[in-house]
Amino acid sequence: MTAPLTHQPRIAVYPGSFDPVTLGHLDIIERAAKQFDRVIVAVLNNLSKKPLFTVEERKELMKETTAHLPNVEIDSFRDLLVNYMDQKQAHVIVRGIRTVTDFEYELQMASTNQKLNPRIETIFMMTNPKYSYLSSSMVKEIARFRGSVVDLVTPEVDAAMRSKYSEMTE
Ligand code: ADP
Protein backbone atom coordinates (compact mmCIF):
# COMPACT_ATOMS: atom_id res chain seq x y z
CA MET A 1 0.00 0.00 0.00
CA THR A 2 1.35 3.40 -0.90
CA ALA A 3 1.41 6.14 1.68
CA PRO A 4 -1.06 8.98 1.08
CA LEU A 5 0.52 11.99 -0.56
CA THR A 6 1.16 14.63 2.05
CA HIS A 7 0.77 18.01 0.55
CA GLN A 8 2.61 20.84 2.27
CA PRO A 9 0.16 23.78 2.12
CA ARG A 10 1.40 26.55 -0.13
CA ILE A 11 1.27 29.70 1.94
CA ALA A 12 1.99 33.15 0.51
CA VAL A 13 2.34 36.47 2.28
CA TYR A 14 1.30 39.71 0.56
CA PRO A 15 2.87 42.52 2.60
CA GLY A 16 2.15 46.21 2.14
CA SER A 17 0.99 49.47 3.68
CA PHE A 18 -2.52 49.26 2.18
CA ASP A 19 -3.31 52.83 3.32
CA PRO A 20 -6.03 52.23 2.21
CA VAL A 21 -6.61 49.03 0.22
CA THR A 22 -7.56 49.77 -3.42
CA LEU A 23 -9.19 47.64 -6.13
CA GLY A 24 -5.67 47.23 -7.56
CA HIS A 25 -4.58 45.49 -4.34
CA LEU A 26 -7.78 43.44 -4.31
CA ASP A 27 -7.14 42.27 -7.86
CA ILE A 28 -3.69 40.97 -6.83
CA ILE A 29 -5.15 39.26 -3.72
CA GLU A 30 -7.92 37.54 -5.71
CA ARG A 31 -5.41 36.25 -8.25
CA ALA A 32 -2.97 35.11 -5.54
CA ALA A 33 -5.81 33.33 -3.71
CA LYS A 34 -6.25 31.12 -6.81
CA GLN A 35 -2.57 30.18 -6.86
CA PHE A 36 -1.97 29.39 -3.18
CA ASP A 37 -3.69 27.37 -0.45
CA ARG A 38 -3.51 30.31 1.94
CA VAL A 39 -2.72 33.98 1.41
CA ILE A 40 -1.82 36.09 4.42
CA VAL A 41 -2.18 39.82 3.77
CA ALA A 42 0.19 41.56 6.18
CA VAL A 43 -0.60 45.20 6.87
CA LEU A 44 2.58 47.02 7.80
CA ASN A 45 3.62 50.29 9.30
CA ASN A 46 5.94 51.76 6.69
CA LEU A 47 8.04 54.20 8.71
CA SER A 48 8.88 56.29 5.65
CA LYS A 49 5.19 57.00 4.92
CA LYS A 50 2.84 59.08 7.07
CA PRO A 51 -0.35 56.98 7.14
CA LEU A 52 -3.93 58.25 6.95
CA PHE A 53 -5.31 55.16 8.71
CA THR A 54 -3.91 53.30 11.72
CA VAL A 55 -2.77 49.71 11.20
CA GLU A 56 -5.93 48.54 13.02
CA GLU A 57 -8.17 50.60 10.73
CA ARG A 58 -6.33 49.38 7.64
CA LYS A 59 -6.70 45.76 8.80
CA GLU A 60 -10.42 46.26 9.35
CA LEU A 61 -10.88 47.75 5.85
CA MET A 62 -8.82 44.92 4.38
CA LYS A 63 -10.99 42.33 6.19
CA GLU A 64 -14.16 43.86 4.75
CA THR A 65 -12.63 44.06 1.28
CA THR A 66 -11.52 40.41 1.23
CA ALA A 67 -14.45 38.88 3.18
CA HIS A 68 -15.52 36.89 0.07
CA LEU A 69 -12.17 35.05 -0.11
CA PRO A 70 -12.13 32.10 2.33
CA ASN A 71 -8.39 31.33 2.01
CA VAL A 72 -7.27 34.90 2.68
CA GLU A 73 -6.46 36.11 6.18
CA ILE A 74 -5.36 39.50 7.46
CA ASP A 75 -2.54 40.06 9.91
CA SER A 76 0.23 42.50 10.82
CA PHE A 77 3.61 42.13 12.45
CA ARG A 78 6.58 44.10 13.70
CA ASP A 79 9.56 42.01 12.70
CA LEU A 80 11.69 41.31 9.68
CA LEU A 81 9.47 39.93 6.91
CA VAL A 82 11.66 36.82 6.53
CA ASN A 83 11.33 36.01 10.26
CA TYR A 84 7.57 36.42 10.07
CA MET A 85 7.50 34.11 7.03
CA ASP A 86 9.37 31.42 8.97
CA GLN A 87 6.97 31.73 11.84
CA LYS A 88 4.01 31.27 9.46
CA GLN A 89 5.78 28.53 7.45
CA ALA A 90 5.23 30.60 4.33
CA HIS A 91 7.59 30.32 1.37
CA VAL A 92 6.38 32.93 -1.04
CA ILE A 93 6.18 36.72 -0.89
CA VAL A 94 3.68 38.19 -3.36
CA ARG A 95 4.16 41.73 -4.65
CA GLY A 96 2.43 43.67 -7.40
CA ILE A 97 4.21 45.56 -10.18
CA ARG A 98 2.71 48.52 -11.99
CA THR A 99 5.63 50.39 -13.50
CA VAL A 100 9.36 50.25 -14.16
CA THR A 101 9.79 52.40 -11.05
CA ASP A 102 8.00 49.72 -8.97
CA PHE A 103 10.29 47.13 -10.53
CA GLU A 104 13.54 48.78 -9.41
CA TYR A 105 12.41 49.09 -5.79
CA GLU A 106 10.89 45.61 -5.77
CA LEU A 107 14.02 44.02 -7.22
CA GLN A 108 16.11 45.55 -4.45
CA MET A 109 13.71 44.28 -1.77
CA ALA A 110 13.44 40.81 -3.29
CA SER A 111 17.23 40.53 -3.50
CA THR A 112 17.60 41.62 0.13
CA ASN A 113 15.04 39.08 1.31
CA GLN A 114 16.69 36.40 -0.82
CA LYS A 115 20.02 37.18 0.86
CA LEU A 116 18.45 37.08 4.33
CA ASN A 117 16.64 33.80 3.68
CA PRO A 118 17.33 31.88 0.45
CA ARG A 119 14.38 29.56 1.17
CA ILE A 120 11.98 32.38 0.43
CA GLU A 121 10.86 33.24 -3.09
CA THR A 122 9.33 36.55 -4.17
CA ILE A 123 6.70 36.26 -6.88
CA PHE A 124 5.61 39.33 -8.83
CA MET A 125 2.18 39.71 -10.29
CA MET A 126 1.68 42.24 -13.05
CA THR A 127 -1.04 44.76 -12.38
CA ASN A 128 -4.34 44.37 -14.14
CA PRO A 129 -4.02 47.09 -16.85
CA LYS A 130 -7.29 48.52 -15.53
CA TYR A 131 -5.47 49.48 -12.34
CA SER A 132 -1.97 50.20 -13.61
CA TYR A 133 -2.20 53.88 -12.62
CA LEU A 134 -3.88 53.23 -9.27
CA SER A 135 -2.15 53.83 -5.94
CA SER A 136 -3.27 54.45 -2.36
CA SER A 137 -1.71 57.94 -2.50
CA MET A 138 -3.68 58.85 -5.62
CA VAL A 139 -6.92 57.65 -4.08
CA LYS A 140 -6.25 59.71 -0.93
CA GLU A 141 -5.49 62.80 -2.97
CA ILE A 142 -8.79 62.49 -4.85
CA ALA A 143 -10.81 61.77 -1.69
CA ARG A 144 -9.21 64.69 0.17
CA PHE A 145 -10.65 67.10 -2.38
CA ARG A 146 -14.01 65.30 -2.39
CA GLY A 147 -13.52 63.71 -5.83
CA SER A 148 -15.15 60.40 -6.71
CA VAL A 149 -13.21 57.21 -5.97
CA VAL A 150 -16.12 54.91 -6.80
CA ASP A 151 -14.28 52.74 -9.35
CA LEU A 152 -11.04 52.69 -7.38
CA VAL A 153 -11.94 51.39 -3.91
CA THR A 154 -14.81 49.53 -2.21
CA PRO A 155 -17.78 51.55 -0.86
CA GLU A 156 -16.54 50.85 2.71
CA VAL A 157 -13.12 52.34 1.96
CA ASP A 158 -14.76 55.29 0.23
CA ALA A 159 -16.91 55.93 3.33
CA ALA A 160 -13.93 55.54 5.70
CA MET A 161 -11.91 58.11 3.74
CA ARG A 162 -14.80 60.56 3.65
CA SER A 163 -15.24 60.36 7.40
CA LYS A 164 -11.46 60.70 8.01
CA TYR A 165 -11.20 63.80 5.86
CA SER A 166 -14.32 65.39 7.30
CA GLU A 167 -12.96 64.80 10.86
CA MET A 168 -9.76 66.53 9.78
CA THR A 169 -11.51 69.64 8.48
CA GLU A 170 -13.83 70.01 11.50
P1 ADP B 1 4.20 49.38 0.14
O1 ADP B 1 4.35 50.48 1.13
O2 ADP B 1 4.68 48.05 0.61
O3 ADP B 1 4.68 49.71 -1.24
P2 ADP B 1 1.49 49.49 -0.95
O4 ADP B 1 0.23 49.34 -0.18
O5 ADP B 1 1.72 50.78 -1.66
O6 ADP B 1 2.61 49.15 0.09
O7 ADP B 1 1.60 48.32 -2.03
C1 ADP B 1 1.62 46.96 -1.66
C2 ADP B 1 1.92 46.12 -2.88
O8 ADP B 1 0.85 46.24 -3.82
C3 ADP B 1 3.17 46.53 -3.66
O9 ADP B 1 3.78 45.36 -4.18
C4 ADP B 1 2.63 47.39 -4.77
O10 ADP B 1 3.49 47.40 -5.91
C5 ADP B 1 1.34 46.65 -5.08
N1 ADP B 1 0.34 47.51 -5.71
C6 ADP B 1 -0.11 48.72 -5.30
N2 ADP B 1 -1.06 49.21 -6.14
C7 ADP B 1 -1.21 48.29 -7.12
C8 ADP B 1 -2.01 48.20 -8.31
N3 ADP B 1 -2.83 49.19 -8.67
N4 ADP B 1 -1.88 47.09 -9.09
C9 ADP B 1 -1.03 46.12 -8.74
N5 ADP B 1 -0.23 46.13 -7.65
C10 ADP B 1 -0.32 47.19 -6.84
Coordinates of C-alpha atoms and ligand atoms in Angstrom, one line a residue:
M1 CA 0.0 0.0 0.0
T2 CA 1.3 3.4 -0.9
A3 CA 1.4 6.1 1.7
P4 CA -1.1 9.0 1.1
L5 CA 0.5 12.0 -0.6
T6 CA 1.2 14.6 2.1
H7 CA 0.8 18.0 0.6
Q8 CA 2.6 20.8 2.3
P9 CA 0.2 23.8 2.1
R10 CA 1.4 26.5 -0.1
I11 CA 1.3 29.7 1.9
A12 CA 2.0 33.1 0.5
V13 CA 2.3 36.5 2.3
Y14 CA 1.3 39.7 0.6
P15 CA 2.9 42.5 2.6
G16 CA 2.1 46.2 2.1
S17 CA 1.0 49.5 3.7
F18 CA -2.5 49.3 2.2
D19 CA -3.3 52.8 3.3
P20 CA -6.0 52.2 2.2
V21 CA -6.6 49.0 0.2
T22 CA -7.6 49.8 -3.4
L23 CA -9.2 47.6 -6.1
G24 CA -5.7 47.2 -7.6
H25 CA -4.6 45.5 -4.3
L26 CA -7.8 43.4 -4.3
D27 CA -7.1 42.3 -7.9
I28 CA -3.7 41.0 -6.8
I29 CA -5.2 39.3 -3.7
E30 CA -7.9 37.5 -5.7
R31 CA -5.4 36.3 -8.3
A32 CA -3.0 35.1 -5.5
A33 CA -5.8 33.3 -3.7
K34 CA -6.2 31.1 -6.8
Q35 CA -2.6 30.2 -6.9
F36 CA -2.0 29.4 -3.2
D37 CA -3.7 27.4 -0.5
R38 CA -3.5 30.3 1.9
V39 CA -2.7 34.0 1.4
I40 CA -1.8 36.1 4.4
V41 CA -2.2 39.8 3.8
A42 CA 0.2 41.6 6.2
V43 CA -0.6 45.2 6.9
L44 CA 2.6 47.0 7.8
N45 CA 3.6 50.3 9.3
N46 CA 5.9 51.8 6.7
L47 CA 8.0 54.2 8.7
S48 CA 8.9 56.3 5.7
K49 CA 5.2 57.0 4.9
K50 CA 2.8 59.1 7.1
P51 CA -0.3 57.0 7.1
L52 CA -3.9 58.2 7.0
F53 CA -5.3 55.2 8.7
T54 CA -3.9 53.3 11.7
V55 CA -2.8 49.7 11.2
E56 CA -5.9 48.5 13.0
E57 CA -8.2 50.6 10.7
R58 CA -6.3 49.4 7.6
K59 CA -6.7 45.8 8.8
E60 CA -10.4 46.3 9.3
L61 CA -10.9 47.8 5.9
M62 CA -8.8 44.9 4.4
K63 CA -11.0 42.3 6.2
E64 CA -14.2 43.9 4.8
T65 CA -12.6 44.1 1.3
T66 CA -11.5 40.4 1.2
A67 CA -14.5 38.9 3.2
H68 CA -15.5 36.9 0.1
L69 CA -12.2 35.0 -0.1
P70 CA -12.1 32.1 2.3
N71 CA -8.4 31.3 2.0
V72 CA -7.3 34.9 2.7
E73 CA -6.5 36.1 6.2
I74 CA -5.4 39.5 7.5
D75 CA -2.5 40.1 9.9
S76 CA 0.2 42.5 10.8
F77 CA 3.6 42.1 12.5
R78 CA 6.6 44.1 13.7
D79 CA 9.6 42.0 12.7
L80 CA 11.7 41.3 9.7
L81 CA 9.5 39.9 6.9
V82 CA 11.7 36.8 6.5
N83 CA 11.3 36.0 10.3
Y84 CA 7.6 36.4 10.1
M85 CA 7.5 34.1 7.0
D86 CA 9.4 31.4 9.0
Q87 CA 7.0 31.7 11.8
K88 CA 4.0 31.3 9.5
Q89 CA 5.8 28.5 7.4
A90 CA 5.2 30.6 4.3
H91 CA 7.6 30.3 1.4
V92 CA 6.4 32.9 -1.0
I93 CA 6.2 36.7 -0.9
V94 CA 3.7 38.2 -3.4
R95 CA 4.2 41.7 -4.7
G96 CA 2.4 43.7 -7.4
I97 CA 4.2 45.6 -10.2
R98 CA 2.7 48.5 -12.0
T99 CA 5.6 50.4 -13.5
V100 CA 9.4 50.3 -14.2
T101 CA 9.8 52.4 -11.0
D102 CA 8.0 49.7 -9.0
F103 CA 10.3 47.1 -10.5
E104 CA 13.5 48.8 -9.4
Y105 CA 12.4 49.1 -5.8
E106 CA 10.9 45.6 -5.8
L107 CA 14.0 44.0 -7.2
Q108 CA 16.1 45.6 -4.5
M109 CA 13.7 44.3 -1.8
A110 CA 13.4 40.8 -3.3
S111 CA 17.2 40.5 -3.5
T112 CA 17.6 41.6 0.1
N113 CA 15.0 39.1 1.3
Q114 CA 16.7 36.4 -0.8
K115 CA 20.0 37.2 0.9
L116 CA 18.5 37.1 4.3
N117 CA 16.6 33.8 3.7
P118 CA 17.3 31.9 0.4
R119 CA 14.4 29.6 1.2
I120 CA 12.0 32.4 0.4
E121 CA 10.9 33.2 -3.1
T122 CA 9.3 36.6 -4.2
I123 CA 6.7 36.3 -6.9
F124 CA 5.6 39.3 -8.8
M125 CA 2.2 39.7 -10.3
M126 CA 1.7 42.2 -13.1
T127 CA -1.0 44.8 -12.4
N128 CA -4.3 44.4 -14.1
P129 CA -4.0 47.1 -16.8
K130 CA -7.3 48.5 -15.5
Y131 CA -5.5 49.5 -12.3
S132 CA -2.0 50.2 -13.6
Y133 CA -2.2 53.9 -12.6
L134 CA -3.9 53.2 -9.3
S135 CA -2.1 53.8 -5.9
S136 CA -3.3 54.5 -2.4
S137 CA -1.7 57.9 -2.5
M138 CA -3.7 58.9 -5.6
V139 CA -6.9 57.6 -4.1
K140 CA -6.2 59.7 -0.9
E141 CA -5.5 62.8 -3.0
I142 CA -8.8 62.5 -4.9
A143 CA -10.8 61.8 -1.7
R144 CA -9.2 64.7 0.2
F145 CA -10.6 67.1 -2.4
R146 CA -14.0 65.3 -2.4
G147 CA -13.5 63.7 -5.8
S148 CA -15.1 60.4 -6.7
V149 CA -13.2 57.2 -6.0
V150 CA -16.1 54.9 -6.8
D151 CA -14.3 52.7 -9.3
L152 CA -11.0 52.7 -7.4
V153 CA -11.9 51.4 -3.9
T154 CA -14.8 49.5 -2.2
P155 CA -17.8 51.5 -0.9
E156 CA -16.5 50.9 2.7
V157 CA -13.1 52.3 2.0
D158 CA -14.8 55.3 0.2
A159 CA -16.9 55.9 3.3
A160 CA -13.9 55.5 5.7
M161 CA -11.9 58.1 3.7
R162 CA -14.8 60.6 3.6
S163 CA -15.2 60.4 7.4
K164 CA -11.5 60.7 8.0
Y165 CA -11.2 63.8 5.9
S166 CA -14.3 65.4 7.3
E167 CA -13.0 64.8 10.9
M168 CA -9.8 66.5 9.8
T169 CA -11.5 69.6 8.5
E170 CA -13.8 70.0 11.5
Ligands
ADP1 P1 4.2 49.4 0.1 O1 4.3 50.5 1.1 O2 4.7 48.0 0.6 O3 4.7 49.7 -1.2 P2 1.5 49.5 -0.9 O4 0.2 49.3 -0.2 O5 1.7 50.8 -1.7 O6 2.6 49.2 0.1 O7 1.6 48.3 -2.0 C1 1.6 47.0 -1.7 C2 1.9 46.1 -2.9 O8 0.8 46.2 -3.8 C3 3.2 46.5 -3.7 O9 3.8 45.4 -4.2 C4 2.6 47.4 -4.8 O10 3.5 47.4 -5.9 C5 1.3 46.6 -5.1 N1 0.3 47.5 -5.7 C6 -0.1 48.7 -5.3 N2 -1.1 49.2 -6.1 C7 -1.2 48.3 -7.1 C8 -2.0 48.2 -8.3 N3 -2.8 49.2 -8.7 N4 -1.9 47.1 -9.1 C9 -1.0 46.1 -8.7 N5 -0.2 46.1 -7.6 C10 -0.3 47.2 -6.8

